[in-house]
Short mmCIF file of C-alpha atoms in Angstrom, two decimals:
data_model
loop_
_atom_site.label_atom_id
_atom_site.label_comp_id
_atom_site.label_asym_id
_atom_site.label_seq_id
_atom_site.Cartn_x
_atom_site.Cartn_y
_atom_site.Cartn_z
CA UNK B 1 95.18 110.45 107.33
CA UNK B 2 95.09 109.86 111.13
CA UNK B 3 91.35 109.98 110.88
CA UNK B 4 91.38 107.10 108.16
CA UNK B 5 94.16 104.91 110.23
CA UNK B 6 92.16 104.90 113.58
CA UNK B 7 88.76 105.09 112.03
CA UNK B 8 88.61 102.07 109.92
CA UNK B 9 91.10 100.04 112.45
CA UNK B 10 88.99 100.60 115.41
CA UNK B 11 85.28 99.97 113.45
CA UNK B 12 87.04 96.75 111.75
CA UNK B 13 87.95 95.65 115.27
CA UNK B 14 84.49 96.65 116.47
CA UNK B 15 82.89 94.91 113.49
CA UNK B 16 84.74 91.86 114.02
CA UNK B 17 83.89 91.56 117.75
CA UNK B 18 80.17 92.17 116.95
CA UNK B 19 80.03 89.19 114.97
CA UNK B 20 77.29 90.95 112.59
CA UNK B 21 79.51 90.55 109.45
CA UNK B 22 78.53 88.64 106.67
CA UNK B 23 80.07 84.91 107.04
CA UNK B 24 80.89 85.28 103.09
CA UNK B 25 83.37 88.36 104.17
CA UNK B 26 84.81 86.74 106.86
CA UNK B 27 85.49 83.80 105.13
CA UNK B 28 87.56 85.93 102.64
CA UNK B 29 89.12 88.40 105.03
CA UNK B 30 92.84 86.68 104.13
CA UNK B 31 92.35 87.23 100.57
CA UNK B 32 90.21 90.64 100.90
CA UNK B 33 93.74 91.66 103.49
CA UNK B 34 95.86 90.45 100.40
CA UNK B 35 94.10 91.93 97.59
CA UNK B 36 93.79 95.47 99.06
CA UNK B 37 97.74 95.56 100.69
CA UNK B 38 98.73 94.55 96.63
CA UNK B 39 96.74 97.35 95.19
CA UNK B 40 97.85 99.74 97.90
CA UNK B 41 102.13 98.54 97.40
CA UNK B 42 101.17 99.46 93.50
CA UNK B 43 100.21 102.55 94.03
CA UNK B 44 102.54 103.72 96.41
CA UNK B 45 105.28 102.48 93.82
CA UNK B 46 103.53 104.65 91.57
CA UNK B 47 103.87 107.58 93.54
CA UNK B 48 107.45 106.85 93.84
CA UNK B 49 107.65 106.57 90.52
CA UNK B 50 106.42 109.66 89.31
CA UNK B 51 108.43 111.47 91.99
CA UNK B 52 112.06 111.43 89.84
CA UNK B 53 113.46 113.97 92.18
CA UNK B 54 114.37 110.83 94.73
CA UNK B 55 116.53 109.23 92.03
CA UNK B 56 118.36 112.27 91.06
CA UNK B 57 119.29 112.84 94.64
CA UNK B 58 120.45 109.34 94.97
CA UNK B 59 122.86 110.16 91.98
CA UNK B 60 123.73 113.23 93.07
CA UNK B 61 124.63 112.60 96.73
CA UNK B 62 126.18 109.30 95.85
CA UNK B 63 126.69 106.37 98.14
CA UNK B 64 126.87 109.18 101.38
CA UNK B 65 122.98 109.61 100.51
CA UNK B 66 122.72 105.82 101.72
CA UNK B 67 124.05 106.76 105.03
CA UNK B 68 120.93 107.95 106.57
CA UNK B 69 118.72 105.31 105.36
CA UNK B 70 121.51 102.68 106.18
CA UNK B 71 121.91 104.30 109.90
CA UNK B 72 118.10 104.47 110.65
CA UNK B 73 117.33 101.17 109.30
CA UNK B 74 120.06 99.75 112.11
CA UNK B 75 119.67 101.92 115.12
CA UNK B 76 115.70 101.34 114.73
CA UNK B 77 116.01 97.91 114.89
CA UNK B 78 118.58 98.71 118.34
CA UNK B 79 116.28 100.74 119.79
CA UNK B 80 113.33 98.48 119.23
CA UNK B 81 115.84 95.77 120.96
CA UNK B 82 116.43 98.13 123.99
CA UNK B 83 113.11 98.85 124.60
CA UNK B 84 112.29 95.09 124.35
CA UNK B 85 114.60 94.28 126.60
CA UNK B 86 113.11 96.41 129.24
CA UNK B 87 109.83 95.20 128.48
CA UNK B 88 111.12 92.00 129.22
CA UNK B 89 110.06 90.50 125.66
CA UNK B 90 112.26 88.14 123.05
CA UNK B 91 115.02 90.72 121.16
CA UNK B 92 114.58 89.02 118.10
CA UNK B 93 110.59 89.74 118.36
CA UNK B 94 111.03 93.38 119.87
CA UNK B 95 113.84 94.08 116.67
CA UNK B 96 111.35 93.12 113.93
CA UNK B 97 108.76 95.02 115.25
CA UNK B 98 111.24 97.83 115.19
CA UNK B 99 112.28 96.82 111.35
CA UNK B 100 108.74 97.69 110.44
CA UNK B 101 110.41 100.94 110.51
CA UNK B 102 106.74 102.83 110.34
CA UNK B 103 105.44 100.78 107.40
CA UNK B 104 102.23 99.28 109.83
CA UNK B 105 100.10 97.57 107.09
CA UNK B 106 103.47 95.50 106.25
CA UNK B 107 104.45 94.75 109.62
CA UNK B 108 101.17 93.39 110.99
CA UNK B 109 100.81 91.11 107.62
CA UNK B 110 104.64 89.75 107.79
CA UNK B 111 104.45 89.33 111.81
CA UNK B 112 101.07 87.58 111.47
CA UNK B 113 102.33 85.44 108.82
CA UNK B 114 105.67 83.89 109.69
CA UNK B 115 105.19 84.73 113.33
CA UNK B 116 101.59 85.04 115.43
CA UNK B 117 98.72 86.85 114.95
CA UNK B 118 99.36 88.53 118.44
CA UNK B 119 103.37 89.74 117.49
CA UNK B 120 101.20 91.14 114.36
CA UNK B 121 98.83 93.11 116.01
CA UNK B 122 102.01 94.00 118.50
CA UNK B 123 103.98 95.00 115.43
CA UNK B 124 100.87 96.81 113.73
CA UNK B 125 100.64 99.19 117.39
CA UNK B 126 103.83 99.73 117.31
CA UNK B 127 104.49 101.00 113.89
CA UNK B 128 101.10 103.41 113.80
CA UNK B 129 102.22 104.69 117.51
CA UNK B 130 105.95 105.06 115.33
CA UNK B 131 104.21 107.57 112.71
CA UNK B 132 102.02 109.11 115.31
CA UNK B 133 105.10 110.23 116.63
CA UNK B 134 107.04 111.27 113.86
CA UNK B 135 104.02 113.49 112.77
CA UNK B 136 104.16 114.65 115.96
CA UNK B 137 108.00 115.30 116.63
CA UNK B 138 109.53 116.19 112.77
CA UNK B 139 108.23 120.05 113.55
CA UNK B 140 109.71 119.95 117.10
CA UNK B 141 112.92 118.13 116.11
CA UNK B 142 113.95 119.95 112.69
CA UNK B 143 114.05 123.59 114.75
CA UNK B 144 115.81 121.93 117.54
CA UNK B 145 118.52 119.07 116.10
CA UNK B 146 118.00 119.83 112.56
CA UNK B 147 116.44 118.26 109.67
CA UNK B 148 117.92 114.81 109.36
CA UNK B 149 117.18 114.46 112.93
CA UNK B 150 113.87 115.07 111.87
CA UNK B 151 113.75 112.65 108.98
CA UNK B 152 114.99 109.72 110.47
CA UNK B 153 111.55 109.72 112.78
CA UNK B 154 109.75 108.95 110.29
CA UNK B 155 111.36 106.09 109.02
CA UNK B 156 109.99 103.99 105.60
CA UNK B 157 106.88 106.34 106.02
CA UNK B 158 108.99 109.55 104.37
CA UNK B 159 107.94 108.29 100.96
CA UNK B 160 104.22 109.02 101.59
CA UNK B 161 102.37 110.00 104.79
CA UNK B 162 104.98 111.80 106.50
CA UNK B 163 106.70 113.72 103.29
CA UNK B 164 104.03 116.79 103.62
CA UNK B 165 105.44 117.00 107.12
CA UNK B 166 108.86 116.93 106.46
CA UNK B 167 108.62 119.29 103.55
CA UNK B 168 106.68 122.31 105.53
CA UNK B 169 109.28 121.45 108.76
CA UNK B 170 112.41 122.19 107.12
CA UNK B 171 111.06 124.90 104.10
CA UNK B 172 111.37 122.07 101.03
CA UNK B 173 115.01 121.35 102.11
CA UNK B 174 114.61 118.31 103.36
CA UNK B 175 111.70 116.90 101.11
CA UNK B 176 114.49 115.02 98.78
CA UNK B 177 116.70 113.59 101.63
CA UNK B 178 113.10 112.12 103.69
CA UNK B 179 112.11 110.61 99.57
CA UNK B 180 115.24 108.85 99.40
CA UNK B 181 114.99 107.32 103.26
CA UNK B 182 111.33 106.51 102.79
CA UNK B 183 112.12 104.89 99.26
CA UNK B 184 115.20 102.62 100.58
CA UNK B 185 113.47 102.08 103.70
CA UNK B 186 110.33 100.76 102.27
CA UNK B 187 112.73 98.21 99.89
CA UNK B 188 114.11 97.15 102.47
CA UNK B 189 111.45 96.29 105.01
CA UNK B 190 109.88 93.34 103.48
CA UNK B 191 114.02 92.00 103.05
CA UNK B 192 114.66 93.11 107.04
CA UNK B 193 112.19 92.24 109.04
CA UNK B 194 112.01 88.51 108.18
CA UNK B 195 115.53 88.25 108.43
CA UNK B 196 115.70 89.58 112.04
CA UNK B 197 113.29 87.34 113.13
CA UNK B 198 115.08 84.19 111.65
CA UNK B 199 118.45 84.99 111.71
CA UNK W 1 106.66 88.32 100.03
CA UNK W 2 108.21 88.17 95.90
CA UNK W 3 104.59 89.49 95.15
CA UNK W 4 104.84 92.10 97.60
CA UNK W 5 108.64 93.41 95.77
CA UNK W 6 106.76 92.69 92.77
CA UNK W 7 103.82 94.93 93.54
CA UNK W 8 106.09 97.83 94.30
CA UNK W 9 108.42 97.48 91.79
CA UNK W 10 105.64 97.30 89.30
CA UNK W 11 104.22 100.54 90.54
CA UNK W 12 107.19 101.73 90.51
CA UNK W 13 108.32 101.19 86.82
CA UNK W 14 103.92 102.27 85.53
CA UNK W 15 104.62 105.45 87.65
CA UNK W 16 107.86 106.07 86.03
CA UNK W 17 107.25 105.22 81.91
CA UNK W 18 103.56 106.46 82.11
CA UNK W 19 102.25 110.05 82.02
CA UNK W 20 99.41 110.28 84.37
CA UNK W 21 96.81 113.15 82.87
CA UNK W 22 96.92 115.30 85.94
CA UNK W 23 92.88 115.17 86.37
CA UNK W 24 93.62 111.06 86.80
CA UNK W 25 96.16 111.82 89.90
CA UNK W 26 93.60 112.79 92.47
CA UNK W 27 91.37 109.47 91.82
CA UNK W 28 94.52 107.33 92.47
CA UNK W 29 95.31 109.20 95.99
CA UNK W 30 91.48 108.34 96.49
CA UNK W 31 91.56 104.86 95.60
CA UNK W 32 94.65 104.30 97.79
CA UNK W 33 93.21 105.91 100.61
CA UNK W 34 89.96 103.60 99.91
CA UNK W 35 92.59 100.22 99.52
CA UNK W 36 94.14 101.63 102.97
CA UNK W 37 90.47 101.64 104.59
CA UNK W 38 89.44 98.12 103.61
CA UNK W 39 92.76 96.80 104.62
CA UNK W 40 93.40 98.33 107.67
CA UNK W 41 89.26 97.59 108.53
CA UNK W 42 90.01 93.87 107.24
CA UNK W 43 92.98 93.33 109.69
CA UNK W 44 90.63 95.19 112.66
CA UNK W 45 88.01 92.43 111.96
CA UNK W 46 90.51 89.93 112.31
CA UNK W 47 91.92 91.13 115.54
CA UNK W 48 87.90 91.60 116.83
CA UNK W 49 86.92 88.66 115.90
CA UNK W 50 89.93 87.24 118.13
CA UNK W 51 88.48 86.90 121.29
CA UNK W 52 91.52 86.14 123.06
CA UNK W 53 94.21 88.68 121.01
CA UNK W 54 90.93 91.42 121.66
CA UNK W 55 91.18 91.05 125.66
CA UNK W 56 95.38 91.62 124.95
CA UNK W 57 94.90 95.07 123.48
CA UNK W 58 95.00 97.18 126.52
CA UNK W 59 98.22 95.89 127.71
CA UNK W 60 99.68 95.71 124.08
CA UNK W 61 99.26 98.84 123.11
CA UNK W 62 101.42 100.52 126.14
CA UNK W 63 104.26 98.03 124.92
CA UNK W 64 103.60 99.17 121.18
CA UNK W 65 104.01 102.69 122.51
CA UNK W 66 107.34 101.66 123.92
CA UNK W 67 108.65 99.97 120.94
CA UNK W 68 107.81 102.68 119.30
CA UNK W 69 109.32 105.08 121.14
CA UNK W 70 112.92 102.77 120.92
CA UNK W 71 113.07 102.51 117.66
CA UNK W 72 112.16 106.67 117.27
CA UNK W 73 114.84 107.69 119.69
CA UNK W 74 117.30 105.18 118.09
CA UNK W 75 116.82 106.41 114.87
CA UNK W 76 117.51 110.20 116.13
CA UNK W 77 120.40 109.05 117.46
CA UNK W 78 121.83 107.48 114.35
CA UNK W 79 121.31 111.29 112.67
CA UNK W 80 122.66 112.78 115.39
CA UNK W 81 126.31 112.34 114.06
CA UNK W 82 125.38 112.84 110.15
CA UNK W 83 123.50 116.24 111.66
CA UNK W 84 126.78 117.40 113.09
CA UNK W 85 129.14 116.84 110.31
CA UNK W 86 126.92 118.89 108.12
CA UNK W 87 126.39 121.61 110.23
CA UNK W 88 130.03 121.96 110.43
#
């Protein structure tokens, strides 16, 4: 997964620099950027789909289940803030690159979009560096604070790339807490991020 | 952004009322992984071919590490209280 993420950014980058790409791709990278993020969004809903153990944990836990999601969703968006503010940058800029919450493809798309192409590619970093981590840190974390600890890392990307982790870290506890996050989460993004930028 | 909800949901309600034949389930990891690689290559190409943005990278990817690292140790701290209560 890694492999794929850094591979195909870093030759895309290269490719584009080289200027060796067809002019009839280039042309069409917008729509070739918005075709592919479309048919990746319906097939991650289809994952989620399938996976019915998310909503029966949502019924189960009740609205408590929502406090995770709810608390992660904020403090990321603090965080991002805090750390902005030390790097000297806008809040509202650093606090929707921080409502990405993980989801990278999304973030560099919205941020380039309503924003700049450079608060994109800021956004994009920031949100593969965020997974990095939390593949990195859910192991570490969920012996040390515990398993929601360890969730929470990993943000809107505990539907999908992250859920594998998450589900060998805490022995399958933890796998239908991290589906529920990642599901809300990744609702919520597209709903978030614009509005911290505008509000 | 309604045909990015829309995308999602969509997926969302096929994954649900269909019954994938488990030999088909494999092919769709595959073709997201392949959607993922001519995305994520797509958006590369437009930050190479970005002359100016390209000769930013250096410096923006040490404050991408930082945001990162905010929003990561913020969201640990929002479990941090939902942690205790149910160790309790």
């Amino acid at each position: 997964m890694t492999v794929l993420v850094v591979g195909s950014i870093v030759a895309g980058i290269a490719a584009g620099a080289s200027g060796l790409l067809p002019p009839a791709y280039v042309g069409r990278v917008e729509a070739v950027i918005e075709g592919a993020l479309l048919l990746v969004l319906l097939l991650a809903g289809v994952g989620v789909g399938r996976k019915r153990e998310a909503w029966e944990a949502l019924r189960r836990l009740g609205w408590r289940a929502l406090l995770l999601p709810a608390g992660v969703a904020l403090f990321s968006v603090a965080g991002a803030m805090v750390a902005g503010a030390v790097l000297r940058m806008p809040l509202r800029e650093a606090g929707a690159v921080g409502a990405g919450l993980g989801w990278y493809s999304l973030t560099g798309i919205l941020l380039t979009r309503i924003h700049s192409a450079e608060l994109g590619a800021l956004g994009f970093l920031a949100n593969v560096a965020r997974e990095l981590i939390a593949i990195a840190s859910i192991p570490v974390l969920a012996r040390r604070l515990g398993g929601l600890a360890a969730v929470s890392t990993g943000g809107a990307t505990t539907m999908d790339v992250t859920l594998p982790v998450v589900a060998r870290a805490t022995r399958g506890e933890m796998t239908a807490v991290a589906l529920l996050q990642g599901t809300c989460l990744t609702l919520l993004v597209p709903l978030l991020l614009p509005l911290i930028l505008h509000w | 952004m309604l045909l990015i909800l829309a995308a999602v949901l969509l997926g969302c309600l096929l994954g649900a009322l269909l019954a994938m034949p488990p030999p088909l389930l494999p092919w769709l990891d595959r073709l997201m992984a392949a959607g993922l690689a001519v995305l994520l290559f797509s958006m590369g190409v437009r930050i190479g071919g970005n002359p100016q943005l390209l000769s930013s990278l250096p410096a923006l990817g040490l404050k991408a590490a930082v945001l990162a690292a905010g929003a990561v140790l913020g969201s640990v701290l929002a479990a941090w209280p939902l942690e205790q209560r149910r160790s309790r």
